[in-house]
Structures are given as structure tokens and as C-alpha cells.
Tab-separated table of C-alpha atoms and ligand atoms in Angstrom:
chain	number	residue	atom	x	y	z
C	235	MET	CA	0.000	0.000	0.000
C	236	ASP	CA	1.548	3.323	-0.976
C	237	LYS	CA	1.073	6.811	0.476
C	238	ARG	CA	-1.885	7.624	-1.767
C	239	ASP	CA	-3.790	4.484	-0.755
C	240	ILE	CA	-3.217	5.246	2.895
C	241	GLU	CA	-4.431	8.837	2.426
C	242	MET	CA	-7.565	7.600	0.745
C	243	LEU	CA	-8.304	5.035	3.452
C	244	VAL	CA	-7.811	7.660	6.142
C	245	ARG	CA	-10.154	10.031	4.320
C	246	ARG	CA	-12.803	7.332	4.039
C	247	ARG	CA	-12.483	6.306	7.662
C	248	VAL	CA	-12.740	9.947	8.739
C	249	GLN	CA	-15.922	10.257	6.711
C	250	GLU	CA	-17.358	7.014	8.119
C	251	LEU	CA	-16.797	8.387	11.592
C	252	GLY	CA	-18.551	11.587	10.613
C	253	LEU	CA	-15.454	13.671	11.289
C	254	ASP	CA	-14.559	16.622	9.132
C	255	MET	CA	-10.965	16.841	7.906
C	256	ASN	CA	-11.378	20.487	6.894
C	257	PRO	CA	-13.853	21.923	9.361
C	258	GLY	CA	-15.845	24.754	7.859
C	259	VAL	CA	-14.752	23.971	4.303
C	260	LYS	CA	-17.307	21.988	2.368
C	261	LYS	CA	-16.197	20.423	-0.884
C	262	GLU	CA	-18.088	21.776	-3.888
C	263	TYR	CA	-19.768	19.480	-6.362
C	264	ILE	CA	-21.178	19.854	-9.846
C	265	ILE	CA	-24.142	17.581	-10.501
C	266	ALA	CA	-24.741	17.441	-14.256
C	267	ALA	CA	-27.525	15.669	-16.158
C	268	ASN	CA	-26.785	14.382	-19.651
C	269	TRP	CA	-30.155	13.477	-21.125
C	270	LYS	CA	-28.713	12.208	-24.423
C	271	MET	CA	-31.497	11.589	-26.998
C	272	ASN	CA	-34.216	11.114	-24.400
C	273	MET	CA	-37.255	12.987	-23.076
C	274	SER	CA	-40.166	14.660	-24.882
C	275	GLU	CA	-41.372	18.243	-24.687
C	276	LYS	CA	-44.031	17.205	-22.185
C	277	GLU	CA	-41.547	15.324	-20.028
C	278	THR	CA	-39.111	18.231	-20.109
C	279	LYS	CA	-41.790	20.650	-18.920
C	280	ARG	CA	-42.757	18.314	-16.111
C	281	PHE	CA	-39.118	17.868	-15.111
C	282	LEU	CA	-38.593	21.651	-14.946
C	283	GLU	CA	-41.767	22.029	-12.921
C	284	GLU	CA	-40.533	19.426	-10.431
C	285	MET	CA	-37.128	21.109	-10.209
C	286	LYS	CA	-38.700	24.353	-9.007
C	287	ALA	CA	-39.111	23.001	-5.512
C	288	VAL	CA	-35.651	21.477	-5.273
C	289	HIS	CA	-33.367	22.655	-2.507
C	290	ILE	CA	-29.828	23.113	-3.740
C	291	ALA	CA	-27.187	23.446	-1.027
C	292	ASP	CA	-24.584	26.199	-1.328
C	293	ASN	CA	-21.808	23.799	-2.220
C	294	ILE	CA	-23.744	22.261	-5.133
C	295	LYS	CA	-24.024	23.493	-8.698
C	296	VAL	CA	-26.545	21.791	-10.955
C	297	MET	CA	-26.255	21.542	-14.731
C	298	ILE	CA	-28.656	20.023	-17.260
C	299	PHE	CA	-27.885	19.081	-20.856
C	300	PRO	CA	-31.165	18.452	-22.726
C	301	PRO	CA	-31.480	17.765	-26.463
C	302	TYR	CA	-31.294	20.942	-28.624
C	303	PRO	CA	-35.054	21.243	-29.293
C	304	TYR	CA	-35.822	21.634	-25.581
C	305	LEU	CA	-33.223	24.296	-24.779
C	306	HIS	CA	-35.832	26.996	-25.334
C	307	LEU	CA	-37.910	25.511	-22.505
C	308	PHE	CA	-34.964	26.040	-20.187
C	309	LYS	CA	-34.549	29.587	-21.427
C	310	GLU	CA	-38.231	30.338	-20.855
C	311	ASN	CA	-38.884	28.407	-17.664
C	312	LEU	CA	-35.706	28.143	-15.684
C	313	ARG	CA	-35.702	30.865	-13.103
C	314	TYR	CA	-33.252	29.230	-10.783
C	315	GLU	CA	-29.773	30.631	-10.990
C	316	LYS	CA	-28.237	27.586	-9.384
C	317	ILE	CA	-29.242	25.487	-12.351
C	318	ALA	CA	-27.206	26.081	-15.476
C	319	TYR	CA	-27.923	24.386	-18.772
C	320	GLY	CA	-26.297	23.687	-22.067
C	321	ALA	CA	-26.130	21.539	-25.187
C	322	GLN	CA	-24.746	18.047	-25.641
C	323	ASP	CA	-22.487	19.084	-28.507
C	324	VAL	CA	-21.481	22.129	-30.553
C	325	ALA	CA	-20.123	22.767	-34.035
C	326	LYS	CA	-16.415	23.402	-34.361
C	327	GLU	CA	-17.143	26.013	-37.043
C	328	GLU	CA	-18.494	29.460	-36.231
C	329	LYS	CA	-21.092	29.719	-38.996
C	330	GLY	CA	-21.819	28.878	-42.621
C	331	ALA	CA	-22.748	25.964	-44.837
C	332	TYR	CA	-22.683	23.167	-42.244
C	333	THR	CA	-26.076	21.509	-42.546
C	334	GLY	CA	-27.314	20.031	-39.292
C	335	GLU	CA	-24.779	21.742	-37.066
C	336	VAL	CA	-25.482	24.157	-34.215
C	337	SER	CA	-22.937	26.877	-33.487
C	338	ALA	CA	-21.648	28.180	-30.180
C	339	SER	CA	-23.180	31.614	-30.813
C	340	MET	CA	-26.579	29.942	-31.346
C	341	LEU	CA	-26.157	28.194	-27.987
C	342	GLY	CA	-25.443	31.591	-26.490
C	343	ASP	CA	-28.711	32.862	-27.984
C	344	MET	CA	-30.501	29.995	-26.241
C	345	GLY	CA	-29.071	31.124	-22.912
C	346	CYS	CA	-26.638	28.224	-22.653
C	347	SER	CA	-23.568	28.770	-20.527
C	348	LEU	CA	-22.253	25.273	-21.137
C	349	THR	CA	-21.839	22.544	-23.717
C	350	ILE	CA	-20.615	18.975	-23.579
C	351	VAL	CA	-17.914	18.112	-26.113
C	352	GLY	CA	-16.271	14.783	-26.839
C	353	HIS	CA	-18.775	12.494	-25.184
C	354	SER	CA	-17.694	8.935	-25.959
C	355	GLU	CA	-20.901	8.386	-27.946
C	356	ARG	CA	-19.876	11.289	-30.225
C	357	ARG	CA	-16.334	9.967	-30.456
C	358	THR	CA	-17.509	6.417	-31.222
C	359	TYR	CA	-20.558	6.930	-33.465
C	360	TYR	CA	-19.919	10.314	-35.093
C	361	GLY	CA	-16.190	10.373	-35.648
C	362	ASP	CA	-15.269	13.111	-33.190
C	363	THR	CA	-11.489	12.752	-33.069
C	364	PRO	CA	-9.420	14.276	-30.238
C	365	GLN	CA	-8.592	17.111	-32.649
C	366	ILE	CA	-12.249	17.807	-33.505
C	367	VAL	CA	-13.197	17.715	-29.831
C	368	ALA	CA	-10.461	20.269	-29.135
C	369	GLN	CA	-11.758	22.540	-31.911
C	370	LYS	CA	-15.272	22.293	-30.500
C	371	ALA	CA	-13.989	23.288	-27.057
C	372	LYS	CA	-12.244	26.263	-28.639
C	373	ALA	CA	-15.372	27.329	-30.542
C	374	ALA	CA	-17.411	27.192	-27.327
C	375	LEU	CA	-14.919	29.258	-25.338
C	376	THR	CA	-14.908	31.926	-28.051
C	377	TYR	CA	-18.551	32.548	-27.114
C	378	GLN	CA	-18.040	32.310	-23.343
C	379	ILE	CA	-19.578	28.875	-23.230
C	380	THR	CA	-17.877	26.487	-20.831
C	381	PRO	CA	-17.039	23.176	-22.472
C	382	VAL	CA	-17.482	20.003	-20.459
C	383	VAL	CA	-14.798	17.925	-22.150
C	384	CYS	CA	-15.448	14.204	-21.812
C	385	ILE	CA	-12.518	11.830	-21.864
C	386	GLY	CA	-12.334	8.126	-21.180
C	387	GLU	CA	-10.834	4.822	-22.165
C	388	THR	CA	-12.496	1.685	-23.543
C	389	LEU	CA	-12.500	-1.631	-21.676
C	390	ASP	CA	-9.739	-2.950	-23.939
C	391	GLU	CA	-7.582	0.061	-23.248
C	392	ARG	CA	-8.160	-0.336	-19.510
C	393	GLN	CA	-7.360	-4.052	-19.582
C	394	GLN	CA	-4.199	-3.450	-21.587
C	395	GLN	CA	-3.150	-0.803	-19.055
C	396	ARG	CA	-3.179	1.783	-21.829
C	397	TYR	CA	-5.726	4.092	-20.217
C	398	LYS	CA	-3.279	6.748	-19.059
C	399	GLU	CA	-1.812	7.057	-22.522
C	400	VAL	CA	-5.319	7.366	-24.042
C	401	LEU	CA	-6.463	9.968	-21.519
C	402	LYS	CA	-3.276	11.959	-22.000
C	403	GLU	CA	-3.716	11.940	-25.760
C	404	GLN	CA	-7.308	13.217	-25.387
C	405	LEU	CA	-6.207	15.940	-22.977
C	406	ASP	CA	-3.101	16.911	-24.965
C	407	ALA	CA	-5.231	17.505	-28.071
C	408	VAL	CA	-7.271	20.078	-26.132
C	409	TYR	CA	-4.178	21.658	-24.593
C	410	ASN	CA	-2.490	21.924	-27.985
C	411	GLU	CA	-5.529	23.770	-29.333
C	412	ILE	CA	-6.318	26.140	-26.458
C	413	GLY	CA	-3.301	26.080	-24.110
C	414	THR	CA	-3.975	27.010	-20.503
C	415	LYS	CA	-7.574	27.874	-21.358
C	416	VAL	CA	-8.081	24.189	-20.525
C	417	GLY	CA	-8.522	25.708	-17.073
C	418	ASP	CA	-11.767	27.277	-18.338
C	419	CYS	CA	-13.102	23.820	-19.223
C	420	ILE	CA	-14.653	21.224	-16.973
C	421	ILE	CA	-13.222	17.749	-17.546
C	422	ALA	CA	-15.499	14.727	-17.257
C	423	TYR	CA	-13.765	11.388	-16.851
C	424	GLU	CA	-16.126	8.755	-18.198
C	425	PRO	CA	-14.681	5.273	-18.650
C	426	VAL	CA	-16.517	3.995	-21.745
C	427	TRP	CA	-17.008	0.607	-20.074
C	428	ALA	CA	-18.927	2.234	-17.213
C	429	ILE	CA	-21.353	4.256	-19.337
C	430	GLY	CA	-24.868	2.826	-19.205
C	431	THR	CA	-23.551	-0.561	-18.090
C	432	GLY	CA	-24.084	-0.500	-14.337
C	433	VAL	CA	-20.401	-1.384	-13.988
C	434	ILE	CA	-18.502	1.077	-11.852
C	435	PRO	CA	-14.740	1.277	-11.413
C	436	THR	CA	-13.514	0.670	-7.888
C	437	LEU	CA	-12.982	3.734	-5.710
C	438	GLU	CA	-9.251	3.044	-5.948
C	439	GLN	CA	-9.440	3.085	-9.768
C	440	ILE	CA	-11.448	6.324	-9.692
C	441	TYR	CA	-8.983	7.891	-7.283
C	442	GLU	CA	-5.958	6.802	-9.268
C	443	THR	CA	-7.380	7.961	-12.597
C	444	HIS	CA	-8.666	11.310	-11.320
C	445	LYS	CA	-5.318	11.928	-9.669
C	446	TYR	CA	-3.589	11.137	-12.942
C	447	ILE	CA	-5.836	13.568	-14.855
C	448	PHE	CA	-5.274	16.173	-12.138
C	449	ASP	CA	-1.509	15.771	-12.475
C	450	VAL	CA	-1.633	16.111	-16.272
C	451	LEU	CA	-3.656	19.332	-15.919
C	452	LYS	CA	-1.293	20.641	-13.261
C	453	ALA	CA	1.644	19.935	-15.539
C	454	TYR	CA	-0.012	22.197	-18.145
C	455	GLY	CA	0.380	24.948	-15.555
C	456	LEU	CA	-3.188	25.093	-14.263
C	457	ALA	CA	-3.872	26.218	-10.707
C	458	HIS	CA	-5.456	23.674	-8.370
C	459	GLU	CA	-8.643	25.781	-7.998
C	460	ASN	CA	-9.162	25.880	-11.782
C	461	ILE	CA	-9.180	22.108	-12.103
C	462	LYS	CA	-12.604	20.479	-12.071
C	463	ILE	CA	-12.904	16.801	-12.852
C	464	LEU	CA	-16.305	15.126	-12.929
C	465	TYR	CA	-16.820	11.385	-12.841
C	466	GLY	CA	-19.385	9.847	-15.189
C	467	GLY	CA	-20.600	6.304	-15.861
C	468	SER	CA	-23.433	4.477	-14.053
C	469	VAL	CA	-23.695	7.042	-11.261
C	470	ASN	CA	-26.862	6.662	-9.181
C	471	ALA	CA	-28.264	7.382	-5.732
C	472	LYS	CA	-26.637	4.235	-4.329
C	473	ASN	CA	-23.054	5.034	-5.289
C	474	VAL	CA	-22.921	8.836	-5.498
C	475	LYS	CA	-21.884	9.465	-1.906
C	476	GLU	CA	-18.957	7.135	-1.795
C	477	ILE	CA	-17.623	8.289	-5.154
C	478	ALA	CA	-18.058	11.906	-4.032
C	479	SER	CA	-15.770	11.236	-1.092
C	480	VAL	CA	-12.866	10.372	-3.408
C	481	GLU	CA	-10.264	13.086	-3.719
C	482	HIS	CA	-10.205	14.975	-7.047
C	483	VAL	CA	-13.807	14.052	-7.786
C	484	ASN	CA	-15.498	17.435	-8.227
C	485	GLY	CA	-18.884	16.195	-9.323
C	486	PHE	CA	-20.744	13.914	-11.690
C	487	LEU	CA	-22.029	13.650	-15.223
C	488	ILE	CA	-25.116	11.489	-15.002
C	489	GLY	CA	-27.047	9.847	-17.821
C	490	GLY	CA	-29.749	7.291	-16.989
C	491	ALA	CA	-30.270	8.353	-13.369
C	492	SER	CA	-30.875	11.987	-14.401
C	493	LEU	CA	-33.938	11.311	-16.536
C	494	LYS	CA	-36.408	11.292	-13.657
C	495	ALA	CA	-36.606	14.467	-11.582
C	496	GLU	CA	-37.143	12.417	-8.432
C	497	SER	CA	-33.940	10.448	-8.911
C	498	PHE	CA	-31.922	13.505	-9.989
C	499	LYS	CA	-33.123	15.516	-6.989
C	500	ASN	CA	-32.255	12.626	-4.713
C	501	ILE	CA	-28.686	12.614	-6.066
C	502	ILE	CA	-28.423	16.402	-5.616
C	503	GLY	CA	-29.495	16.002	-1.990
C	504	LEU	CA	-27.109	13.108	-1.312
C	505	ALA	CA	-24.104	14.956	-2.763
C	506	SER	CA	-24.782	17.879	-0.452
C	507	GLU	CA	-24.485	15.541	2.550
C	508	VAL	CA	-20.923	14.510	1.733
E	238	LIG	P1	-24.871	6.818	-17.494
E	238	LIG	O1	-24.288	7.834	-18.612
E	238	LIG	O2	-24.969	7.596	-16.216
E	238	LIG	O3	-26.220	6.405	-18.024
E	238	LIG	O4	-23.903	5.702	-17.398
E	238	LIG	C1	-23.313	8.774	-18.281
E	238	LIG	C2	-22.909	9.538	-19.516
E	238	LIG	O5	-22.816	8.945	-20.602
E	238	LIG	O6	-22.660	10.756	-19.442
């Protein structure tokens, strides 16, 4: 057992005992909902209605990423400043003859302050290379839209112990495009093998990988306080608290468990208890 493992065990034990290692300082968490290609207009309206009554603790920031056609409902109905919203993707180009694409300035018009880029489903099914993902992040930042840059390895890459190399390549592509503005992005670590599968990495694996990502970002010259790394992949009400207690986990990107307001609100409440 090395120093890091011991630190993590101590942290967990301290939490089990209900002790606070940093009295007065509560860790902040981002709780983000990635709806993917789900929900209808009616369901979105109902969800927003149910969110009105939600209590959001001071250390929690909520984000929702609905499909493009429902963004206007967020613009019209969301009167809660603690809930930010954004798109699930953005064009790398600013404007022009790009049929089917939606630009960063259009997202701005819809009141979005955020966009996901590089989700593994985009990388796998729609050919978003590390380079394209980096260009999308750049396009978003040009319009003051915060990119949530998803990175993650496949099961094969994990089993072959190649995950660090893969994650570094995905991060380097973004750094090469935008330099230290990577600090204006939120990073979401989503192991592809954990997305929608119900399989979750061990807390040790999450700790080790988040620490690795943190170190890569630090080596780019980013300040500790500008580094935000979310975990994503089969997060639900049962596992959110223990994952939240892992160092360098600054929040969650949640798919399936974010589709029902009840379940999403439950997760928001649980994260605030950590
Ligand atoms: P999941 O999806 O929570 O359904 O695993 C997470 C994601 O793909 O962002």
C-alpha cells in the first residue's frame, strides 16, 4: 500500500466516523444531467416544474444538458440561478454551410452557458477525433460557453493498461488547441465501459485515474482551484456518496439516473451531505 492508498483510506475512515478533515470547508460538487437523446417536450416541462421546488445546497451546482429542441424551454422556464444548462455538442465552425450543425453563438442565444464536447458516444458513433473535440472546445470558449470535455478509455484500453496514454492523448489535443484555457473547461472522466452498463470502477481506480488527470492538468500549468474533474458512468443514488468522497472528484455527469426528476433531486441532496 503506498502513500496515496493510505491517504484515501484515512479520508474514508474519517468520513465514516462523521469527522470533518477540513472543518468549515465543504467540498463543492457539480451535478450534471446528460439526457442524451431522451425525453419529450411534455416530459421536459414536467421535469422543470418538479425542479422548481428542489433545494440546492450552497456547495452544489446543478447543470442540465437536454437535447437541442428543448433548450428553449430552459430559457423560458428556468428561473433558478443555481441550475445552469447547455447543449450536448457544438459545431467546431463558427457559422456557414454546415447543414445540421449548431454553433456556439446559437447556444449563447438559447441562454446556454455550457456545452458537452467529446462524449464517448460522439467519439464512437460520429467520428469526433481528439482534434475535432479540441476545436469544439475552442469554438465554445470563443462565445463564453464552458465546455465540459469528456474523456475516457475503452475496456480494452483499460485491460491493456493503456488508459493513461489514451487519456493523455485526449487531454493533450485540447491543450495543444487552447493552451492554458483548458482551465476554463470542466473535464469529465467517463470510462466507456462504465457508461450505461451498471459497472462502476472501484474507488481506488477512480482515485488513481482522477489523480492522474489532475496531475496532467497541473503539468499544463493550471492552478489547483481551476481544475474540475467530474466522474461519469453508471452514477446513481446508491453510489454517489462514496464516489463523491474520493479526492479529485469534483462532481458527476449522469445519464440514466438523471432522466427522472425524483432520482436527480435525490442525487443532488445526497451529494450535499458529503
Ligand atoms: P450513465 O451515462 O450515467 O447512463 O452511465 C453517463 C454519460 O454517458 O454521461
